[in-house]
């Protein structure tokens, strides 16, 4: 029984370890992801030729990410640049530090993994994160290579033309974002609606600040409620004024009726007599009898 218990525990631990190993790339940092993608990009070189783009494959647990590799001479990169490398346009005058004879430019498209590795609080990605990293090409079987430092000499920047840029939320502004190799985040303006201009290698995207959108919606909501409150307040005031006027009129009528009743009670009542089928008030008999003013009778 003890052996079986030990065996079950061992089997459980083995299953847990296998799961961790299988999903390990998902738990790694950006730097380790770059090393992993560098390894798989270099595997795409079969009988490599300079200046040809080779598309690589990624592990099944990173499905969606696209990678490719391009081998170049440093001198050629300086003199001619690269007219088109997927979304990147690399001008001439690129400096490579430290200098090596040949370099490999590894391209990354993180697709649905963009927010997992390069999330920004308060921002949403409008396009996938794209990476451009340079490595020494002297050993195409090497792993965990350090990145070379490439930068534009200043004559013309590196251009990134993103495809299928998402809609910018109302009230927000699209911004280019650049994640450098030191982990710093830099922002710049979007050119022509889908283009970012950069001077160095790294990871790039277009983002929008959705915090501003929430603030604008909150302000609009407050303004709406203020208008609604003002309108309702005005309506209530009008209703109150109408009721007051009606009460005053009713009070005045009631007061007038009371006065008339009091005057009627003080005055002399008239008797009612029938004239045919109609009853009408009738005055009492004359109180003062007529008298002749003079005794002279003609």
mmCIF file of C-alpha atoms in Angstrom:
data_model
loop_
_atom_site.group_PDB
_atom_site.id
_atom_site.type_symbol
_atom_site.label_atom_id
_atom_site.label_comp_id
_atom_site.label_asym_id
_atom_site.label_seq_id
_atom_site.Cartn_x
_atom_site.Cartn_y
_atom_site.Cartn_z
ATOM 1 C CA UNK A 1 0.000 0.000 0.000
ATOM 2 C CA UNK A 2 2.848 2.369 0.862
ATOM 3 C CA UNK A 3 4.515 1.646 -2.466
ATOM 4 C CA UNK A 4 1.290 2.371 -4.334
ATOM 5 C CA UNK A 5 0.823 5.636 -2.437
ATOM 6 C CA UNK A 6 4.369 6.687 -3.242
ATOM 7 C CA UNK A 7 3.864 5.729 -6.845
ATOM 8 C CA UNK A 8 0.679 7.805 -7.146
ATOM 9 C CA UNK A 9 2.355 10.815 -5.562
ATOM 10 C CA UNK A 10 5.311 10.474 -7.895
ATOM 11 C CA UNK A 11 3.002 10.209 -10.887
ATOM 12 C CA UNK A 12 1.122 13.334 -9.763
ATOM 13 C CA UNK A 13 4.364 15.288 -9.371
ATOM 14 C CA UNK A 14 5.551 14.139 -12.776
ATOM 15 C CA UNK A 15 2.297 15.302 -14.368
ATOM 16 C CA UNK A 16 2.571 18.705 -12.670
ATOM 17 C CA UNK A 17 6.191 19.093 -13.751
ATOM 18 C CA UNK A 18 5.343 18.113 -17.313
ATOM 19 C CA UNK A 19 2.586 20.735 -17.417
ATOM 20 C CA UNK A 20 4.954 23.389 -16.076
ATOM 21 C CA UNK A 21 7.601 22.465 -18.627
ATOM 22 C CA UNK A 22 5.041 22.512 -21.444
ATOM 23 C CA UNK A 23 3.743 25.963 -20.489
ATOM 24 C CA UNK A 24 7.061 27.385 -19.367
ATOM 25 C CA UNK A 25 7.474 29.769 -22.323
ATOM 26 C CA UNK A 26 4.205 31.462 -21.341
ATOM 27 C CA UNK A 27 5.570 32.217 -17.893
ATOM 28 C CA UNK A 28 8.879 33.637 -19.050
ATOM 29 C CA UNK A 29 9.837 37.270 -19.251
ATOM 30 C CA UNK A 30 10.156 39.328 -22.409
ATOM 31 C CA UNK A 31 13.922 38.743 -22.494
ATOM 32 C CA UNK A 32 13.526 34.969 -22.321
ATOM 33 C CA UNK A 33 10.821 35.091 -24.988
ATOM 34 C CA UNK A 34 13.250 36.960 -27.256
ATOM 35 C CA UNK A 35 15.892 34.284 -26.688
ATOM 36 C CA UNK A 36 13.397 31.530 -27.457
ATOM 37 C CA UNK A 37 12.238 33.245 -30.655
ATOM 38 C CA UNK A 38 15.867 33.886 -31.683
ATOM 39 C CA UNK A 39 16.549 30.169 -31.417
ATOM 40 C CA UNK A 40 13.506 29.219 -33.519
ATOM 41 C CA UNK A 41 14.183 31.974 -36.057
ATOM 42 C CA UNK A 42 17.760 30.722 -36.562
ATOM 43 C CA UNK A 43 16.397 27.219 -37.166
ATOM 44 C CA UNK A 44 14.742 28.548 -40.317
ATOM 45 C CA UNK A 45 18.146 28.928 -41.973
ATOM 46 C CA UNK A 46 18.544 25.952 -44.276
ATOM 47 C CA UNK A 47 21.310 26.589 -46.775
ATOM 48 C CA UNK A 48 21.072 30.281 -45.841
ATOM 49 C CA UNK A 49 21.614 33.001 -48.400
ATOM 50 C CA UNK A 50 22.356 36.609 -47.614
ATOM 51 C CA UNK A 51 19.474 39.020 -48.152
ATOM 52 C CA UNK A 52 16.743 36.340 -48.208
ATOM 53 C CA UNK A 53 13.914 36.337 -45.649
ATOM 54 C CA UNK A 54 13.337 32.960 -43.972
ATOM 55 C CA UNK A 55 10.077 32.419 -42.094
ATOM 56 C CA UNK A 56 10.361 30.366 -38.914
ATOM 57 C CA UNK A 57 7.973 28.327 -36.771
ATOM 58 C CA UNK A 58 7.265 28.720 -33.056
ATOM 59 C CA UNK A 59 6.367 26.115 -30.402
ATOM 60 C CA UNK A 60 2.771 24.939 -30.396
ATOM 61 C CA UNK A 61 2.079 26.674 -27.068
ATOM 62 C CA UNK A 62 2.953 30.033 -28.681
ATOM 63 C CA UNK A 63 0.721 29.560 -31.704
ATOM 64 C CA UNK A 64 -0.095 32.852 -33.366
ATOM 65 C CA UNK A 65 3.333 34.433 -33.082
ATOM 66 C CA UNK A 66 5.119 34.926 -36.402
ATOM 67 C CA UNK A 67 8.890 35.077 -36.778
ATOM 68 C CA UNK A 68 11.369 35.416 -39.611
ATOM 69 C CA UNK A 69 15.109 35.903 -40.033
ATOM 70 C CA UNK A 70 17.159 37.950 -42.481
ATOM 71 C CA UNK A 71 20.970 37.645 -42.729
ATOM 72 C CA UNK A 72 22.896 40.675 -43.951
ATOM 73 C CA UNK A 73 26.399 42.057 -44.121
ATOM 74 C CA UNK A 74 26.860 44.993 -41.787
ATOM 75 C CA UNK A 75 28.497 46.963 -44.582
ATOM 76 C CA UNK A 76 25.536 46.307 -46.896
ATOM 77 C CA UNK A 77 23.108 47.370 -44.194
ATOM 78 C CA UNK A 78 25.024 50.631 -43.796
ATOM 79 C CA UNK A 79 25.304 51.298 -47.517
ATOM 80 C CA UNK A 80 21.902 50.192 -48.791
ATOM 81 C CA UNK A 81 19.580 49.416 -45.884
ATOM 82 C CA UNK A 82 16.585 47.134 -46.429
ATOM 83 C CA UNK A 83 13.789 48.481 -48.595
ATOM 84 C CA UNK A 84 11.099 46.158 -47.182
ATOM 85 C CA UNK A 85 11.276 43.631 -44.369
ATOM 86 C CA UNK A 86 7.641 42.810 -43.611
ATOM 87 C CA UNK A 87 6.280 46.033 -42.018
ATOM 88 C CA UNK A 88 9.766 47.541 -41.584
ATOM 89 C CA UNK A 89 11.599 49.881 -43.952
ATOM 90 C CA UNK A 90 15.227 50.171 -42.883
ATOM 91 C CA UNK A 91 17.144 53.103 -44.387
ATOM 92 C CA UNK A 92 20.816 53.179 -45.211
ATOM 93 C CA UNK A 93 23.189 54.511 -42.585
ATOM 94 C CA UNK A 94 22.362 51.948 -39.860
ATOM 95 C CA UNK A 95 25.111 51.618 -37.241
ATOM 96 C CA UNK A 96 25.786 48.196 -35.655
ATOM 97 C CA UNK A 97 27.404 48.079 -32.189
ATOM 98 C CA UNK A 98 29.523 46.168 -31.465
ATOM 99 C CA UNK A 99 30.546 45.755 -35.059
ATOM 100 C CA UNK A 100 30.307 42.265 -36.583
ATOM 101 C CA UNK A 101 30.775 41.233 -40.180
ATOM 102 C CA UNK A 102 27.321 39.669 -40.585
ATOM 103 C CA UNK A 103 24.130 40.148 -38.608
ATOM 104 C CA UNK A 104 20.725 38.474 -38.465
ATOM 105 C CA UNK A 105 17.637 40.661 -38.116
ATOM 106 C CA UNK A 106 14.949 38.678 -36.320
ATOM 107 C CA UNK A 107 11.387 39.830 -36.949
ATOM 108 C CA UNK A 108 8.608 39.168 -34.433
ATOM 109 C CA UNK A 109 4.844 39.571 -34.675
ATOM 110 C CA UNK A 110 3.421 38.763 -31.247
ATOM 111 C CA UNK A 111 -0.191 38.794 -32.506
ATOM 112 C CA UNK A 112 -2.596 37.714 -29.733
ATOM 113 C CA UNK A 113 0.305 37.503 -27.253
ATOM 114 C CA UNK A 114 1.004 41.244 -27.468
ATOM 115 C CA UNK A 115 -0.908 42.308 -24.367
ATOM 116 C CA UNK A 116 0.423 39.326 -22.402
ATOM 117 C CA UNK A 117 4.042 40.372 -22.785
ATOM 118 C CA UNK A 118 3.731 44.122 -23.411
ATOM 119 C CA UNK A 119 0.697 45.340 -21.499
ATOM 120 C CA UNK A 120 0.308 49.020 -20.616
ATOM 121 C CA UNK A 121 -1.964 50.119 -17.802
ATOM 122 C CA UNK A 122 -4.645 52.423 -19.186
ATOM 123 C CA UNK A 123 -3.853 51.602 -22.825
ATOM 124 C CA UNK A 124 -5.196 49.179 -25.404
ATOM 125 C CA UNK A 125 -3.286 47.838 -28.406
ATOM 126 C CA UNK A 126 -4.677 48.832 -31.795
ATOM 127 C CA UNK A 127 -2.148 46.599 -33.612
ATOM 128 C CA UNK A 128 -0.002 43.617 -32.595
ATOM 129 C CA UNK A 129 3.423 44.257 -31.089
ATOM 130 C CA UNK A 130 6.193 43.945 -33.703
ATOM 131 C CA UNK A 131 9.797 43.258 -32.804
ATOM 132 C CA UNK A 132 13.048 43.884 -34.672
ATOM 133 C CA UNK A 133 16.209 42.557 -32.993
ATOM 134 C CA UNK A 134 19.748 42.128 -34.313
ATOM 135 C CA UNK A 135 22.125 39.232 -33.548
ATOM 136 C CA UNK A 136 25.597 38.131 -34.550
ATOM 137 C CA UNK A 137 25.362 35.803 -37.561
ATOM 138 C CA UNK A 138 28.749 34.122 -37.156
ATOM 139 C CA UNK A 139 27.166 31.017 -35.592
ATOM 140 C CA UNK A 140 23.656 30.199 -36.832
ATOM 141 C CA UNK A 141 23.356 27.297 -34.381
ATOM 142 C CA UNK A 142 23.939 29.477 -31.334
ATOM 143 C CA UNK A 143 21.266 29.988 -28.669
ATOM 144 C CA UNK A 144 20.676 32.679 -26.066
ATOM 145 C CA UNK A 145 22.640 35.216 -28.077
ATOM 146 C CA UNK A 146 22.810 38.788 -26.751
ATOM 147 C CA UNK A 147 21.194 41.434 -28.931
ATOM 148 C CA UNK A 148 23.375 43.763 -30.935
ATOM 149 C CA UNK A 149 22.656 47.471 -30.786
ATOM 150 C CA UNK A 150 21.503 48.964 -34.081
ATOM 151 C CA UNK A 151 20.462 52.546 -34.614
ATOM 152 C CA UNK A 152 19.883 55.017 -37.383
ATOM 153 C CA UNK A 153 22.703 57.477 -37.944
ATOM 154 C CA UNK A 154 20.111 60.246 -38.112
ATOM 155 C CA UNK A 155 19.800 60.729 -41.862
ATOM 156 C CA UNK A 156 16.498 58.836 -41.956
ATOM 157 C CA UNK A 157 14.619 56.865 -39.273
ATOM 158 C CA UNK A 158 13.406 53.283 -39.435
ATOM 159 C CA UNK A 159 9.798 53.244 -40.643
ATOM 160 C CA UNK A 160 7.123 50.760 -39.495
ATOM 161 C CA UNK A 161 3.911 50.611 -41.534
ATOM 162 C CA UNK A 162 1.373 48.737 -39.415
ATOM 163 C CA UNK A 163 -1.457 46.844 -41.097
ATOM 164 C CA UNK A 164 -5.112 46.734 -40.057
ATOM 165 C CA UNK A 165 -4.963 49.405 -37.375
ATOM 166 C CA UNK A 166 -7.960 49.134 -35.039
ATOM 167 C CA UNK A 167 -10.479 51.928 -34.585
ATOM 168 C CA UNK A 168 -9.460 54.649 -32.154
ATOM 169 C CA UNK A 169 -12.074 55.024 -29.370
ATOM 170 C CA UNK A 170 -13.977 58.319 -29.313
ATOM 171 C CA UNK A 171 -12.119 60.956 -27.373
ATOM 172 C CA UNK A 172 -8.810 59.046 -27.435
ATOM 173 C CA UNK A 173 -5.663 59.552 -29.517
ATOM 174 C CA UNK A 174 -3.557 56.855 -31.186
ATOM 175 C CA UNK A 175 0.101 56.880 -30.175
ATOM 176 C CA UNK A 176 3.183 54.974 -31.274
ATOM 177 C CA UNK A 177 4.835 53.092 -28.419
ATOM 178 C CA UNK A 178 8.389 51.746 -28.373
ATOM 179 C CA UNK A 179 9.644 49.246 -25.783
ATOM 180 C CA UNK A 180 13.443 49.403 -25.785
ATOM 181 C CA UNK A 181 15.779 46.625 -24.646
ATOM 182 C CA UNK A 182 16.222 48.255 -21.234
ATOM 183 C CA UNK A 183 12.500 48.015 -20.507
ATOM 184 C CA UNK A 184 11.763 51.706 -20.997
ATOM 185 C CA UNK A 185 8.556 52.814 -22.723
ATOM 186 C CA UNK A 186 8.601 55.689 -25.189
ATOM 187 C CA UNK A 187 5.690 57.376 -26.989
ATOM 188 C CA UNK A 188 5.553 59.328 -30.254
ATOM 189 C CA UNK A 189 2.986 60.508 -32.785
ATOM 190 C CA UNK A 190 1.488 58.239 -35.434
ATOM 191 C CA UNK A 191 2.335 59.319 -38.979
ATOM 192 C CA UNK A 192 -0.147 58.944 -41.848
ATOM 193 C CA UNK A 193 -2.543 56.999 -39.647
ATOM 194 C CA UNK A 194 -0.504 53.770 -39.496
ATOM 195 C CA UNK A 195 3.216 54.559 -39.474
ATOM 196 C CA UNK A 196 5.713 54.870 -36.627
ATOM 197 C CA UNK A 197 9.201 56.304 -37.006
ATOM 198 C CA UNK A 198 11.925 54.919 -34.738
ATOM 199 C CA UNK A 199 15.693 55.175 -34.445
ATOM 200 C CA UNK A 200 16.601 51.864 -32.765
ATOM 201 C CA UNK A 201 15.641 48.218 -32.511
ATOM 202 C CA UNK A 202 13.075 46.978 -29.986
ATOM 203 C CA UNK A 203 9.358 46.231 -29.862
ATOM 204 C CA UNK A 204 6.735 48.559 -31.312
ATOM 205 C CA UNK A 205 2.971 49.025 -31.417
ATOM 206 C CA UNK A 206 0.173 51.579 -31.743
ATOM 207 C CA UNK A 207 -1.952 52.092 -28.641
ATOM 208 C CA UNK A 208 -4.846 54.257 -27.456
ATOM 209 C CA UNK A 209 -5.471 55.559 -23.961
ATOM 210 C CA UNK A 210 -8.874 54.233 -22.903
ATOM 211 C CA UNK A 211 -8.632 55.966 -19.485
ATOM 212 C CA UNK A 212 -9.253 59.268 -21.255
ATOM 213 C CA UNK A 213 -12.339 57.760 -22.867
ATOM 214 C CA UNK A 214 -13.765 56.773 -19.489
ATOM 215 C CA UNK A 215 -13.062 60.251 -18.123
ATOM 216 C CA UNK A 216 -14.758 61.878 -21.098
ATOM 217 C CA UNK A 217 -17.747 59.566 -20.766
ATOM 218 C CA UNK A 218 -17.929 60.405 -17.048
ATOM 219 C CA UNK A 219 -17.826 64.117 -17.804
ATOM 220 C CA UNK A 220 -20.470 63.735 -20.505
ATOM 221 C CA UNK A 221 -22.616 61.721 -18.114
ATOM 222 C CA UNK A 222 -22.293 64.406 -15.453
ATOM 223 C CA UNK A 223 -23.156 67.114 -17.980
ATOM 224 C CA UNK A 224 -26.169 65.110 -19.167
ATOM 225 C CA UNK A 225 -27.450 64.634 -15.641
ATOM 226 C CA UNK A 226 -26.893 68.337 -14.972
ATOM 227 C CA UNK A 227 -29.012 69.249 -17.992
ATOM 228 C CA UNK A 228 -31.691 66.710 -17.073
ATOM 229 C CA UNK A 229 -31.692 67.974 -13.495
ATOM 230 C CA UNK A 230 -32.020 71.578 -14.662
ATOM 231 C CA UNK A 231 -34.936 70.703 -16.955
ATOM 232 C CA UNK A 232 -36.715 68.706 -14.255
ATOM 233 C CA UNK A 233 -36.104 71.500 -11.759
ATOM 234 C CA UNK A 234 -37.611 74.006 -14.184
ATOM 235 C CA UNK A 235 -40.654 71.813 -14.760
ATOM 236 C CA UNK A 236 -41.183 71.357 -11.021
ATOM 237 C CA UNK A 237 -40.877 75.124 -10.476
ATOM 238 C CA UNK A 238 -43.483 75.837 -13.184
ATOM 239 C CA UNK A 239 -45.862 73.251 -11.703
ATOM 240 C CA UNK A 240 -45.431 74.764 -8.241
ATOM 241 C CA UNK A 241 -46.071 78.264 -9.565
ATOM 242 C CA UNK A 242 -49.226 77.100 -11.400
ATOM 243 C CA UNK A 243 -50.492 75.413 -8.248
ATOM 244 C CA UNK A 244 -49.802 78.551 -6.200
ATOM 245 C CA UNK A 245 -51.658 80.727 -8.731
ATOM 246 C CA UNK A 246 -54.601 78.298 -8.745
ATOM 247 C CA UNK A 247 -54.678 78.253 -4.937
ATOM 248 C CA UNK A 248 -54.618 82.072 -4.811
ATOM 249 C CA UNK A 249 -57.468 82.304 -7.324
ATOM 250 C CA UNK A 250 -59.468 79.723 -5.429
ATOM 251 C CA UNK A 251 -58.803 81.570 -2.191
ATOM 252 C CA UNK A 252 -59.895 84.897 -3.695
ATOM 253 C CA UNK A 253 -63.101 83.365 -5.108
ATOM 254 C CA UNK A 254 -63.871 81.744 -1.772
ATOM 255 C CA UNK A 255 -63.211 85.001 0.016
ATOM 256 C CA UNK A 256 -65.486 86.887 -2.384
ATOM 257 C CA UNK A 257 -68.260 84.328 -1.944
ATOM 258 C CA UNK A 258 -67.978 84.645 1.808
ATOM 259 C CA UNK A 259 -68.289 88.393 1.601
ATOM 260 C CA UNK A 260 -71.331 88.151 -0.618
ATOM 261 C CA UNK A 261 -72.960 85.703 1.791
ATOM 262 C CA UNK A 262 -72.352 88.024 4.709
ATOM 263 C CA UNK A 263 -73.829 90.960 2.760
ATOM 264 C CA UNK A 264 -76.846 88.853 1.879
ATOM 265 C CA UNK A 265 -77.414 87.975 5.516
ATOM 266 C CA UNK A 266 -77.330 91.677 6.517
ATOM 267 C CA UNK A 267 -79.714 92.783 3.696
ATOM 268 C CA UNK A 268 -83.551 92.398 3.599
ATOM 269 C CA UNK A 269 -84.927 89.148 2.372
ATOM 270 C CA UNK A 270 -87.451 89.247 -0.467
ATOM 271 C CA UNK A 271 -90.526 87.054 -0.443
ATOM 272 C CA UNK A 272 -91.214 84.765 -3.346
ATOM 273 C CA UNK A 273 -94.507 84.866 -5.276
ATOM 274 C CA UNK A 274 -95.766 82.681 -8.085
ATOM 275 C CA UNK A 275 -96.532 84.268 -11.386
ATOM 276 C CA UNK A 276 -97.954 81.539 -13.503
ATOM 277 C CA UNK A 277 -95.489 78.684 -13.394
ATOM 278 C CA UNK A 278 -92.565 80.924 -12.405
ATOM 279 C CA UNK A 279 -91.541 82.011 -8.920
ATOM 280 C CA UNK A 280 -90.034 85.459 -8.571
ATOM 281 C CA UNK A 281 -88.978 87.645 -5.646
ATOM 282 C CA UNK A 282 -91.583 90.144 -4.543
ATOM 283 C CA UNK A 283 -91.117 93.289 -2.487
ATOM 284 C CA UNK A 284 -93.096 93.769 0.684
ATOM 285 C CA UNK A 285 -95.892 96.296 0.875
ATOM 286 C CA UNK A 286 -95.000 99.971 0.960
ATOM 287 C CA UNK A 287 -94.111 101.045 4.478
ATOM 288 C CA UNK A 288 -94.750 104.741 4.117
ATOM 289 C CA UNK A 289 -98.248 105.766 3.147
ATOM 290 C CA UNK A 290 -98.569 108.613 0.750
ATOM 291 C CA UNK A 291 -99.779 111.930 2.232
ATOM 292 C CA UNK A 292 -101.034 115.155 0.621
ATOM 293 C CA UNK A 293 -98.603 117.932 1.185
ATOM 294 C CA UNK A 294 -101.288 120.660 1.202
ATOM 295 C CA UNK A 295 -104.854 120.693 2.375
ATOM 296 C CA UNK A 296 -105.922 122.773 -0.609
ATOM 297 C CA UNK A 297 -108.108 120.878 -2.920
ATOM 298 C CA UNK A 298 -109.091 122.693 -6.110
#
